[in-house]
């Protein structure tokens, strides 16, 4: 693939270094001449000394040929503008932006960025996945955190213990994917009764995860 990266700082540098073994053709746009020389010399890839928010510099990097455009500068506004120009002016189908402030993720997505990545949010999610709320644990988050895969242990004092799924009345945006009982994996239906010690795998919206916890945990 042909990949253009706006930003040659630490993230841009190591991103290039990671992509190179996969035989992608990578071009970098960087404002600081010193960083341009470092990347060009050490990684032996084309580097444009320019600004990813300028049409002329994007054109010099042949962004119109790019399969993916990635903006990883230290400024959220520059990353947003770069991605918008790549998509709207050069027709790039896939854009990825670094977001320093996690609150900007939703804004970026609404304004056309395909993937907005926040290292702060990633670290927070990793910590969240390691926390077991007395029987409920987040296994994975998808769709930028909007969909959550949860693992829940049915305890003796759980409100759902010895009840069938149809009698529990789960939240609308929640699906019980499977139940692990001893060594058996059960694909549940409405008549499936939850037993003490069952390990329940559920998919829910982020909003309904808290409500799901209230259903299962006392």
PDB file of C-alpha atoms in Angstrom, residues 5 7-18 70-73 98 100 119:
ATOM      1  CA  UNK A   5       2.122  10.136   7.150  1.00  0.00           C
ATOM      2  CA  UNK A   7       4.161  14.202  11.286  1.00  0.00           C
ATOM      3  CA  UNK A   8       7.696  12.934  11.680  1.00  0.00           C
ATOM      4  CA  UNK A   9       8.025  13.075  15.469  1.00  0.00           C
ATOM      5  CA  UNK A  10       8.470  10.004  17.657  1.00  0.00           C
ATOM      6  CA  UNK A  11       5.105   8.492  16.755  1.00  0.00           C
ATOM      7  CA  UNK A  12       5.568   9.132  13.044  1.00  0.00           C
ATOM      8  CA  UNK A  13       9.123   7.801  13.095  1.00  0.00           C
ATOM      9  CA  UNK A  14       8.285   4.541  14.857  1.00  0.00           C
ATOM     10  CA  UNK A  15       5.141   4.108  12.792  1.00  0.00           C
ATOM     11  CA  UNK A  16       7.280   4.260   9.642  1.00  0.00           C
ATOM     12  CA  UNK A  17       9.758   1.828  11.142  1.00  0.00           C
ATOM     13  CA  UNK A  18       6.942  -0.594  11.993  1.00  0.00           C
ATOM     14  CA  UNK A  70      -2.261   9.170   8.671  1.00  0.00           C
ATOM     15  CA  UNK A  71      -1.860  12.398  10.656  1.00  0.00           C
ATOM     16  CA  UNK A  72       0.171  12.085  13.862  1.00  0.00           C
ATOM     17  CA  UNK A  73       1.382  15.597  14.650  1.00  0.00           C
ATOM     18  CA  UNK A  98      -3.867  10.923  16.289  1.00  0.00           C
ATOM     19  CA  UNK A 100      -4.267  14.045  21.964  1.00  0.00           C
ATOM     20  CA  UNK A 119      -3.237   6.899  23.319  1.00  0.00           C
TER      21      UNK A 119
END
